[in-house]
Amino acid sequence: MERIRNVIILLRGQLWILPLILSVLALVLAYWVLASAPSLPDGWDAGKLWWLYSGDAGSARDLLSSLLSGLMTMFSLVISVTFVILTLAANQLGPRLIPTFMGDRQIQTVLGLFLGTILYVLVVLRSLDETLGPNGVPHVAVTIGSALTVVCLFALLFYVHKVARAIVADNIIAQVADDLHRAIRDMLPDDTTADGTVPEVTLPRACIVSLDRSGYIQVIDYDRLVAKACQDNALLKVKVRAGDFVLKGGEHVTVHAARPPGHDVQEAIWSAFVIGEERSPAQDLEFGLRQLVEIALRALSPGINDPYTAIAVVDRLGAALEEILRCPLQPGVLRDADGTARVIARRSDVQGLVDAAFDAIRQAARDIPAVLIRMVDILGQLASVIHPGEARDAVVRHLGRLAETAEEAQLTPYDRKAVLVRIERARIAATSGAKEDNVHVL
């Protein structure tokens, strides 16, 4: 399923697929209308229907020619606006967010509607001949072409509204955060009783397998690894995870077995890894977090200096971490049907997720008290709502890092005191929350 998710994600980020489908449908519609309803029945007065085209072939050619010229102009405008938006997004929010714009279904639909209408009008225009009599003019086809052009006019208005909202940072942050929440629900397991205890390895180390290809790991098929380990009565230690960049050589997978494995084991391990040129959110829990962090870092750069965008990112990161830390993380030990450990995987841990969300922002905002205070407030809220244990310890540990940053940053005494007071309040809230959880359990 994760392989299928990865393929769907890659296809969804392609700008041309949906316009191509709509263009093909437009061509099918044009040929079907011309073949099945080329003209009106004998004795039918087209003038009685105001919405139906009733002119001759020459007038139809002139009309469709004018419509085609206007459609080409509007389509050029849409393409130009699209490139402008992509350029602005790459400069202000980061180039790694361009697939988010390209994967927008509404933008793809508008492009497909314009391209399909242009192809439809071209096909109908080719069928018109000056020798056609009044009954030979494809009135229905010309009427549909006119209606599609009207739809394109309203689509252009919608597209302008869409792109005007697309350059607002808060809307992009909300869209990326929604994608992150969907990825979290898809990736994190529902089973809260999963055993993550790393077993003691009793089998000798038989060999080390390198992936023999450089790039970003997009998906690891752990089910295939478990099946192969069961077949050879082996234990596999996977030392990389989805999102890592790997070189061709290296100790990527360690095979523990009683006897040296054959070449088929290496082939099976290679086939379990999907490696590409870019990171994918199919199995990488930190992908969406890092996208939000990149927006915040761009906003905090000296050329932009927009702390309010960074604050909006911190809010969304807090909501995402709350959902992550309240769920069991991806299992690090995968077992077969008999309960025997077959794969020990390297997964994202709690401390790594919190660091990925807040470390870079804390370093970039060390001299901006408004962002530091908002980070403290979000971490304080997190510490008071998540269950005690590793998650709460990671949040409290990051509060300590914020305190060190505030002590060393170039802040006024008033701002430094304000940050430190908030940190102390957050620590007290975390401690009191832990006590309340203990009382509740008892």
GROMACS .gro file of C-alpha atoms in nm:
model
  442
    1MET     CA    1   0.000   0.000   0.000
    2GLU     CA    2   0.286   0.239   0.074
    3ARG     CA    3   0.431   0.174  -0.271
    4ILE     CA    4   0.091   0.254  -0.421
    5ARG     CA    5   0.067   0.569  -0.206
    6ASN     CA    6   0.408   0.678  -0.328
    7VAL     CA    7   0.306   0.631  -0.693
    8ILE     CA    8  -0.019   0.820  -0.635
    9ILE     CA    9   0.168   1.106  -0.466
   10LEU     CA   10   0.414   1.127  -0.753
   11LEU     CA   11   0.134   1.126  -1.011
   12ARG     CA   12  -0.067   1.381  -0.815
   13GLY     CA   13   0.224   1.623  -0.831
   14GLN     CA   14   0.234   1.610  -1.213
   15LEU     CA   15   0.073   1.915  -1.370
   16TRP     CA   16  -0.002   1.754  -1.705
   17ILE     CA   17  -0.199   1.437  -1.619
   18LEU     CA   18  -0.542   1.586  -1.543
   19PRO     CA   19  -0.526   1.838  -1.835
   20LEU     CA   20  -0.435   1.548  -2.063
   21ILE     CA   21  -0.735   1.346  -1.943
   22LEU     CA   22  -0.972   1.640  -1.991
   23SER     CA   23  -0.827   1.706  -2.338
   24VAL     CA   24  -0.890   1.346  -2.441
   25LEU     CA   25  -1.246   1.369  -2.310
   26ALA     CA   26  -1.298   1.690  -2.508
   27LEU     CA   27  -1.178   1.520  -2.827
   28VAL     CA   28  -1.408   1.223  -2.764
   29LEU     CA   29  -1.698   1.463  -2.705
   30ALA     CA   30  -1.626   1.650  -3.028
   31TYR     CA   31  -1.614   1.337  -3.245
   32TRP     CA   32  -1.919   1.190  -3.073
   33VAL     CA   33  -2.130   1.506  -3.122
   34LEU     CA   34  -2.022   1.541  -3.485
   35ALA     CA   35  -2.098   1.176  -3.556
   36SER     CA   36  -2.424   1.137  -3.369
   37ALA     CA   37  -2.582   1.482  -3.399
   38PRO     CA   38  -2.429   1.664  -3.696
   39SER     CA   39  -2.745   1.861  -3.767
   40LEU     CA   40  -3.100   1.915  -3.658
   41PRO     CA   41  -3.380   1.683  -3.774
   42ASP     CA   42  -3.571   1.777  -4.085
   43GLY     CA   43  -3.843   2.029  -4.021
   44TRP     CA   44  -3.690   2.148  -3.694
   45ASP     CA   45  -3.673   2.526  -3.666
   46ALA     CA   46  -3.350   2.615  -3.486
   47GLY     CA   47  -3.467   2.975  -3.444
   48LYS     CA   48  -3.729   2.865  -3.193
   49LEU     CA   49  -3.454   2.769  -2.946
   50TRP     CA   50  -3.270   3.085  -2.848
   51TRP     CA   51  -2.982   2.895  -2.694
   52LEU     CA   52  -2.917   2.678  -2.999
   53TYR     CA   53  -2.692   2.807  -3.278
   54SER     CA   54  -2.900   2.846  -3.598
   55GLY     CA   55  -2.662   3.011  -3.847
   56ASP     CA   56  -2.509   2.877  -4.165
   57ALA     CA   57  -2.167   2.719  -4.210
   58GLY     CA   58  -1.987   3.046  -4.290
   59SER     CA   59  -2.120   3.216  -3.979
   60ALA     CA   60  -2.028   2.911  -3.773
   61ARG     CA   61  -1.670   2.922  -3.902
   62ASP     CA   62  -1.642   3.291  -3.818
   63LEU     CA   63  -1.786   3.234  -3.472
   64LEU     CA   64  -1.560   2.941  -3.388
   65SER     CA   65  -1.256   3.124  -3.527
   66SER     CA   66  -1.325   3.418  -3.296
   67LEU     CA   67  -1.382   3.186  -3.002
   68LEU     CA   68  -1.058   2.999  -3.075
   69SER     CA   69  -0.860   3.322  -3.089
   70GLY     CA   70  -1.004   3.436  -2.756
   71LEU     CA   71  -0.944   3.098  -2.595
   72MET     CA   72  -0.580   3.097  -2.705
   73THR     CA   73  -0.534   3.444  -2.554
   74MET     CA   74  -0.694   3.343  -2.225
   75PHE     CA   75  -0.493   3.020  -2.212
   76SER     CA   76  -0.171   3.214  -2.264
   77LEU     CA   77  -0.273   3.442  -1.977
   78VAL     CA   78  -0.339   3.143  -1.751
   79ILE     CA   79   0.000   2.991  -1.833
   80SER     CA   80   0.176   3.322  -1.769
   81VAL     CA   81   0.003   3.369  -1.435
   82THR     CA   82   0.092   3.011  -1.340
   83PHE     CA   83   0.462   3.073  -1.403
   84VAL     CA   84   0.449   3.398  -1.204
   85ILE     CA   85   0.287   3.220  -0.908
   86LEU     CA   86   0.541   2.938  -0.919
   87THR     CA   87   0.825   3.191  -0.924
   88LEU     CA   88   0.684   3.384  -0.629
   89ALA     CA   89   0.625   3.063  -0.436
   90ALA     CA   90   0.980   2.943  -0.498
   91ASN     CA   91   1.131   3.274  -0.387
   92GLN     CA   92   0.915   3.343  -0.082
   93LEU     CA   93   0.813   2.999   0.045
   94GLY     CA   94   1.076   2.765  -0.095
   95PRO     CA   95   1.121   2.567  -0.417
   96ARG     CA   96   1.026   2.239  -0.246
   97LEU     CA   97   0.668   2.367  -0.217
   98ILE     CA   98   0.623   2.391  -0.595
   99PRO     CA   99   0.480   2.034  -0.613
  100THR     CA  100   0.208   2.151  -0.374
  101PHE     CA  101   0.097   2.411  -0.632
  102MET     CA  102   0.141   2.176  -0.926
  103GLY     CA  103  -0.066   1.909  -0.750
  104ASP     CA  104  -0.359   2.143  -0.687
  105ARG     CA  105  -0.663   1.982  -0.850
  106GLN     CA  106  -0.839   2.313  -0.912
  107ILE     CA  107  -0.543   2.458  -1.101
  108GLN     CA  108  -0.509   2.140  -1.306
  109THR     CA  109  -0.881   2.142  -1.383
  110VAL     CA  110  -0.873   2.499  -1.512
  111LEU     CA  111  -0.576   2.425  -1.736
  112GLY     CA  112  -0.746   2.110  -1.862
  113LEU     CA  113  -1.072   2.295  -1.927
  114PHE     CA  114  -0.899   2.557  -2.142
  115LEU     CA  115  -0.689   2.303  -2.331
  116GLY     CA  116  -0.983   2.069  -2.385
  117THR     CA  117  -1.208   2.351  -2.510
  118ILE     CA  118  -0.941   2.466  -2.755
  119LEU     CA  119  -0.907   2.115  -2.896
  120TYR     CA  120  -1.285   2.076  -2.914
  121VAL     CA  121  -1.327   2.401  -3.108
  122LEU     CA  122  -1.044   2.301  -3.343
  123VAL     CA  123  -1.207   1.966  -3.425
  124VAL     CA  124  -1.550   2.122  -3.483
  125LEU     CA  125  -1.398   2.403  -3.691
  126ARG     CA  126  -1.229   2.149  -3.920
  127SER     CA  127  -1.564   1.984  -3.988
  128LEU     CA  128  -1.725   2.300  -4.122
  129ASP     CA  129  -1.735   2.343  -4.498
  130GLU     CA  130  -1.880   2.622  -4.705
  131THR     CA  131  -2.062   2.362  -4.915
  132LEU     CA  132  -2.271   2.247  -4.621
  133GLY     CA  133  -2.636   2.329  -4.652
  134PRO     CA  134  -2.853   2.468  -4.371
  135ASN     CA  135  -2.928   2.116  -4.256
  136GLY     CA  136  -2.565   2.007  -4.266
  137VAL     CA  137  -2.432   2.254  -4.009
  138PRO     CA  138  -2.353   2.084  -3.675
  139HIS     CA  139  -2.570   2.320  -3.470
  140VAL     CA  140  -2.535   2.117  -3.150
  141ALA     CA  141  -2.155   2.099  -3.177
  142VAL     CA  142  -2.126   2.475  -3.233
  143THR     CA  143  -2.359   2.540  -2.941
  144ILE     CA  144  -2.153   2.318  -2.710
  145GLY     CA  145  -1.836   2.500  -2.819
  146SER     CA  146  -1.996   2.835  -2.733
  147ALA     CA  147  -2.110   2.703  -2.395
  148LEU     CA  148  -1.763   2.568  -2.314
  149THR     CA  149  -1.615   2.909  -2.396
  150VAL     CA  150  -1.855   3.073  -2.150
  151VAL     CA  151  -1.750   2.819  -1.887
  152CYS     CA  152  -1.387   2.908  -1.957
  153LEU     CA  153  -1.463   3.275  -1.893
  154PHE     CA  154  -1.597   3.197  -1.547
  155ALA     CA  155  -1.307   2.955  -1.495
  156LEU     CA  156  -1.065   3.238  -1.568
  157LEU     CA  157  -1.234   3.450  -1.303
  158PHE     CA  158  -1.212   3.163  -1.056
  159TYR     CA  159  -0.848   3.106  -1.148
  160VAL     CA  160  -0.758   3.469  -1.073
  161HIS     CA  161  -0.930   3.435  -0.735
  162LYS     CA  162  -0.746   3.108  -0.674
  163VAL     CA  163  -0.400   3.239  -0.749
  164ALA     CA  164  -0.465   3.558  -0.553
  165ARG     CA  165  -0.531   3.344  -0.246
  166ALA     CA  166  -0.245   3.110  -0.330
  167ILE     CA  167   0.021   3.376  -0.271
  168VAL     CA  168  -0.106   3.441   0.083
  169ALA     CA  169   0.135   3.262   0.316
  170ASP     CA  170  -0.132   3.162   0.569
  171ASN     CA  171  -0.330   2.975   0.304
  172ILE     CA  172  -0.023   2.784   0.188
  173ILE     CA  173   0.067   2.701   0.547
  174ALA     CA  174  -0.285   2.568   0.606
  175GLN     CA  175  -0.271   2.357   0.289
  176VAL     CA  176   0.067   2.207   0.379
  177ALA     CA  177  -0.056   2.141   0.734
  178ASP     CA  178  -0.367   1.963   0.602
  179ASP     CA  179  -0.147   1.742   0.383
  180LEU     CA  180   0.070   1.670   0.687
  181HIS     CA  181  -0.229   1.566   0.899
  182ARG     CA  182  -0.349   1.331   0.625
  183ALA     CA  183  -0.002   1.179   0.602
  184ILE     CA  184   0.008   1.133   0.979
  185ARG     CA  185  -0.325   0.948   0.980
  186ASP     CA  186  -0.208   0.727   0.693
  187MET     CA  187   0.134   0.643   0.838
  188LEU     CA  188   0.085   0.605   1.211
  189PRO     CA  189  -0.052   0.270   1.328
  190ASP     CA  190  -0.385   0.230   1.504
  191ASP     CA  191  -0.258  -0.047   1.729
  192THR     CA  192  -0.153   0.111   2.058
  193THR     CA  193  -0.018  -0.220   2.192
  194ALA     CA  194   0.262  -0.258   1.939
  195ASP     CA  195   0.582  -0.386   2.102
  196GLY     CA  196   0.873  -0.158   2.020
  197THR     CA  197   1.127  -0.331   2.245
  198VAL     CA  198   1.441  -0.412   2.048
  199PRO     CA  199   1.517  -0.784   2.093
  200GLU     CA  200   1.858  -0.926   2.165
  201VAL     CA  201   2.030  -1.043   1.848
  202THR     CA  202   2.150  -1.402   1.891
  203LEU     CA  203   2.220  -1.487   1.526
  204PRO     CA  204   2.568  -1.409   1.392
  205ARG     CA  205   2.618  -1.134   1.139
  206ALA     CA  206   2.615  -1.303   0.801
  207CYS     CA  207   2.665  -1.013   0.560
  208ILE     CA  208   2.614  -0.641   0.498
  209VAL     CA  209   2.407  -0.523   0.203
  210SER     CA  210   2.445  -0.183   0.039
  211LEU     CA  211   2.165  -0.048  -0.179
  212ASP     CA  212   2.401   0.009  -0.474
  213ARG     CA  213   2.220   0.327  -0.574
  214SER     CA  214   2.237   0.686  -0.452
  215GLY     CA  215   1.931   0.901  -0.392
  216TYR     CA  216   1.651   0.962  -0.145
  217ILE     CA  217   1.474   0.664   0.003
  218GLN     CA  218   1.105   0.710  -0.068
  219VAL     CA  219   0.954   0.382   0.051
  220ILE     CA  220   1.080   0.071   0.229
  221ASP     CA  221   0.866  -0.239   0.180
  222TYR     CA  222   0.900  -0.387   0.528
  223ASP     CA  223   0.649  -0.664   0.454
  224ARG     CA  224   0.873  -0.794   0.178
  225LEU     CA  225   1.174  -0.781   0.409
  226VAL     CA  226   0.984  -0.972   0.679
  227ALA     CA  227   0.876  -1.236   0.429
  228LYS     CA  228   1.229  -1.285   0.302
  229ALA     CA  229   1.371  -1.298   0.656
  230CYS     CA  230   1.116  -1.567   0.745
  231GLN     CA  231   1.207  -1.767   0.437
  232ASP     CA  232   1.579  -1.766   0.528
  233ASN     CA  233   1.529  -1.771   0.908
  234ALA     CA  234   1.721  -1.445   0.935
  235LEU     CA  235   1.702  -1.110   1.115
  236LEU     CA  236   1.749  -0.790   0.915
  237LYS     CA  237   1.873  -0.465   1.066
  238VAL     CA  238   1.770  -0.172   0.844
  239LYS     CA  239   1.999   0.120   0.925
  240VAL     CA  240   1.830   0.375   0.699
  241ARG     CA  241   1.475   0.506   0.681
  242ALA     CA  242   1.243   0.683   0.439
  243GLY     CA  243   1.369   1.036   0.376
  244ASP     CA  244   1.739   0.955   0.412
  245PHE     CA  245   1.982   1.027   0.130
  246VAL     CA  246   2.204   0.725   0.072
  247LEU     CA  247   2.519   0.667  -0.128
  248LYS     CA  248   2.573   0.364  -0.347
  249GLY     CA  249   2.799   0.200  -0.092
  250GLY     CA  250   2.759   0.169   0.280
  251GLU     CA  251   2.619  -0.048   0.556
  252HIS     CA  252   2.252  -0.003   0.478
  253VAL     CA  253   2.113  -0.342   0.583
  254THR     CA  254   2.279  -0.597   0.809
  255VAL     CA  255   2.174  -0.961   0.770
  256HIS     CA  256   2.196  -1.187   1.076
  257ALA     CA  257   2.159  -1.554   0.990
  258ALA     CA  258   2.296  -1.893   1.089
  259ARG     CA  259   2.439  -1.949   0.740
  260PRO     CA  260   2.563  -1.711   0.469
  261PRO     CA  261   2.266  -1.592   0.261
  262GLY     CA  262   2.249  -1.636  -0.112
  263HIS     CA  263   2.235  -1.373  -0.383
  264ASP     CA  264   1.856  -1.389  -0.378
  265VAL     CA  265   1.856  -1.222  -0.035
  266GLN     CA  266   2.045  -0.924  -0.174
  267GLU     CA  267   1.804  -0.903  -0.468
  268ALA     CA  268   1.504  -0.914  -0.235
  269ILE     CA  269   1.649  -0.637  -0.018
  270TRP     CA  270   1.717  -0.419  -0.320
  271SER     CA  271   1.362  -0.470  -0.447
  272ALA     CA  272   1.218  -0.362  -0.111
  273PHE     CA  273   1.364  -0.010  -0.142
  274VAL     CA  274   1.221   0.262  -0.365
  275ILE     CA  275   1.489   0.528  -0.425
  276GLY     CA  276   1.421   0.849  -0.616
  277GLU     CA  277   1.559   1.193  -0.689
  278GLU     CA  278   1.352   1.368  -0.423
  279ARG     CA  279   1.192   1.299  -0.088
  280SER     CA  280   0.838   1.165  -0.074
  281PRO     CA  281   0.577   1.195   0.203
  282ALA     CA  282   0.455   0.839   0.146
  283GLN     CA  283   0.651   0.698   0.441
  284ASP     CA  284   0.855   0.995   0.567
  285LEU     CA  285   0.696   1.135   0.881
  286GLU     CA  286   0.928   1.436   0.888
  287PHE     CA  287   0.856   1.544   0.529
  288GLY     CA  288   0.560   1.770   0.608
  289LEU     CA  289   0.729   1.906   0.920
  290ARG     CA  290   1.031   2.013   0.719
  291GLN     CA  291   0.810   2.177   0.456
  292LEU     CA  292   0.652   2.394   0.724
  293VAL     CA  293   0.992   2.467   0.877
  294GLU     CA  294   1.123   2.581   0.539
  295ILE     CA  295   0.840   2.835   0.513
  296ALA     CA  296   0.928   2.970   0.858
  297LEU     CA  297   1.298   2.994   0.776
  298ARG     CA  298   1.223   3.184   0.455
  299ALA     CA  299   0.999   3.420   0.651
  300LEU     CA  300   1.273   3.480   0.911
  301SER     CA  301   1.542   3.552   0.653
  302PRO     CA  302   1.673   3.913   0.647
  303GLY     CA  303   1.537   3.968   0.299
  304ILE     CA  304   1.176   3.894   0.402
  305ASN     CA  305   1.170   3.944   0.782
  306ASP     CA  306   0.811   3.827   0.838
  307PRO     CA  307   0.783   3.692   1.195
  308TYR     CA  308   0.404   3.659   1.172
  309THR     CA  309   0.438   3.391   0.903
  310ALA     CA  310   0.685   3.209   1.127
  311ILE     CA  311   0.439   3.230   1.415
  312ALA     CA  312   0.165   3.080   1.195
  313VAL     CA  313   0.402   2.794   1.110
  314VAL     CA  314   0.479   2.734   1.478
  315ASP     CA  315   0.106   2.708   1.550
  316ARG     CA  316   0.059   2.446   1.275
  317LEU     CA  317   0.366   2.254   1.391
  318GLY     CA  318   0.222   2.239   1.741
  319ALA     CA  319  -0.106   2.096   1.610
  320ALA     CA  320   0.080   1.836   1.401
  321LEU     CA  321   0.305   1.731   1.690
  322GLU     CA  322   0.003   1.699   1.918
  323GLU     CA  323  -0.150   1.447   1.677
  324ILE     CA  324   0.181   1.264   1.634
  325LEU     CA  325   0.274   1.244   2.002
  326ARG     CA  326  -0.070   1.120   2.106
  327CYS     CA  327  -0.037   0.820   1.874
  328PRO     CA  328   0.205   0.528   1.877
  329LEU     CA  329   0.490   0.589   1.638
  330GLN     CA  330   0.583   0.361   1.351
  331PRO     CA  331   0.701   0.027   1.493
  332GLY     CA  332   1.074  -0.025   1.507
  333VAL     CA  333   1.051  -0.405   1.535
  334LEU     CA  334   0.853  -0.607   1.283
  335ARG     CA  335   0.764  -0.966   1.362
  336ASP     CA  336   0.632  -1.260   1.169
  337ALA     CA  337   0.308  -1.446   1.236
  338ASP     CA  338   0.475  -1.647   1.515
  339GLY     CA  339   0.593  -1.333   1.696
  340THR     CA  340   0.959  -1.375   1.604
  341ALA     CA  341   1.143  -1.050   1.534
  342ARG     CA  342   1.246  -1.043   1.170
  343VAL     CA  343   1.324  -0.678   1.092
  344ILE     CA  344   1.468  -0.409   1.318
  345ALA     CA  345   1.389  -0.081   1.148
  346ARG     CA  346   1.527   0.266   1.201
  347ARG     CA  347   1.226   0.492   1.249
  348SER     CA  348   1.157   0.850   1.348
  349ASP     CA  349   1.164   0.889   1.726
  350VAL     CA  350   0.995   1.147   1.948
  351GLN     CA  351   1.303   1.358   2.013
  352GLY     CA  352   1.393   1.361   1.645
  353LEU     CA  353   1.045   1.480   1.547
  354VAL     CA  354   1.044   1.762   1.802
  355ASP     CA  355   1.393   1.865   1.694
  356ALA     CA  356   1.294   1.858   1.326
  357ALA     CA  357   0.997   2.083   1.402
  358PHE     CA  358   1.159   2.345   1.627
  359ASP     CA  359   1.540   2.335   1.619
  360ALA     CA  360   1.594   2.525   1.295
  361ILE     CA  361   1.324   2.783   1.378
  362ARG     CA  362   1.473   2.837   1.725
  363GLN     CA  363   1.816   2.897   1.572
  364ALA     CA  364   1.684   3.139   1.309
  365ALA     CA  365   1.460   3.330   1.556
  366ARG     CA  366   1.712   3.361   1.838
  367ASP     CA  367   1.693   3.743   1.820
  368ILE     CA  368   1.318   3.768   1.758
  369PRO     CA  369   1.138   3.749   2.095
  370ALA     CA  370   0.787   3.727   1.944
  371VAL     CA  371   0.869   3.397   1.771
  372LEU     CA  372   1.052   3.260   2.075
  373ILE     CA  373   0.758   3.340   2.302
  374ARG     CA  374   0.515   3.172   2.063
  375MET     CA  375   0.733   2.861   2.050
  376VAL     CA  376   0.739   2.851   2.430
  377ASP     CA  377   0.360   2.884   2.446
  378ILE     CA  378   0.307   2.602   2.194
  379LEU     CA  379   0.554   2.374   2.371
  380GLY     CA  380   0.387   2.451   2.703
  381GLN     CA  381   0.049   2.356   2.562
  382LEU     CA  382   0.196   2.038   2.417
  383ALA     CA  383   0.355   1.938   2.746
  384SER     CA  384   0.024   1.976   2.927
  385VAL     CA  385  -0.187   1.769   2.686
  386ILE     CA  386   0.036   1.477   2.585
  387HIS     CA  387   0.086   1.171   2.800
  388PRO     CA  388   0.386   1.160   3.035
  389GLY     CA  389   0.693   0.976   2.920
  390GLU     CA  390   0.931   1.017   2.630
  391ALA     CA  391   0.709   1.268   2.447
  392ARG     CA  392   0.672   1.504   2.740
  393ASP     CA  393   1.042   1.470   2.824
  394ALA     CA  394   1.133   1.570   2.468
  395VAL     CA  395   0.914   1.880   2.490
  396VAL     CA  396   1.056   1.982   2.829
  397ARG     CA  397   1.407   1.924   2.696
  398HIS     CA  398   1.339   2.163   2.411
  399LEU     CA  399   1.211   2.423   2.657
  400GLY     CA  400   1.555   2.403   2.817
  401ARG     CA  401   1.717   2.471   2.480
  402LEU     CA  402   1.495   2.773   2.436
  403ALA     CA  403   1.607   2.901   2.775
  404GLU     CA  404   1.971   2.867   2.671
  405THR     CA  405   1.897   3.047   2.345
  406ALA     CA  406   1.726   3.333   2.527
  407GLU     CA  407   2.020   3.368   2.766
  408GLU     CA  408   2.273   3.389   2.483
  409ALA     CA  409   2.066   3.590   2.231
  410GLN     CA  410   2.100   3.963   2.179
  411LEU     CA  411   1.775   4.058   2.349
  412THR     CA  412   1.686   4.352   2.566
  413PRO     CA  413   1.662   4.268   2.938
  414TYR     CA  414   1.283   4.309   2.924
  415ASP     CA  415   1.245   4.072   2.625
  416ARG     CA  416   1.483   3.817   2.776
  417LYS     CA  417   1.291   3.823   3.102
  418ALA     CA  418   0.959   3.783   2.917
  419VAL     CA  419   1.087   3.475   2.733
  420LEU     CA  420   1.233   3.316   3.046
  421VAL     CA  421   0.914   3.378   3.245
  422ARG     CA  422   0.709   3.206   2.975
  423ILE     CA  423   0.952   2.913   2.976
  424GLU     CA  424   0.920   2.874   3.352
  425ARG     CA  425   0.540   2.880   3.325
  426ALA     CA  426   0.553   2.613   3.057
  427ARG     CA  427   0.776   2.394   3.272
  428ILE     CA  428   0.542   2.432   3.568
  429ALA     CA  429   0.244   2.344   3.345
  430ALA     CA  430   0.427   2.034   3.222
  431THR     CA  431   0.514   1.926   3.576
  432SER     CA  432   0.164   1.985   3.707
  433GLY     CA  433   0.022   1.801   3.406
  434ALA     CA  434   0.241   1.502   3.485
  435LYS     CA  435   0.122   1.501   3.847
  436GLU     CA  436  -0.241   1.518   3.738
  437ASP     CA  437  -0.185   1.225   3.500
  438ASN     CA  438  -0.033   1.021   3.783
  439VAL     CA  439  -0.327   1.099   4.009
  440HIS     CA  440  -0.569   1.001   3.735
  441VAL     CA  441  -0.393   0.671   3.680
  442LEU     CA  442  -0.398   0.589   4.051
   0.00000   0.00000   0.00000
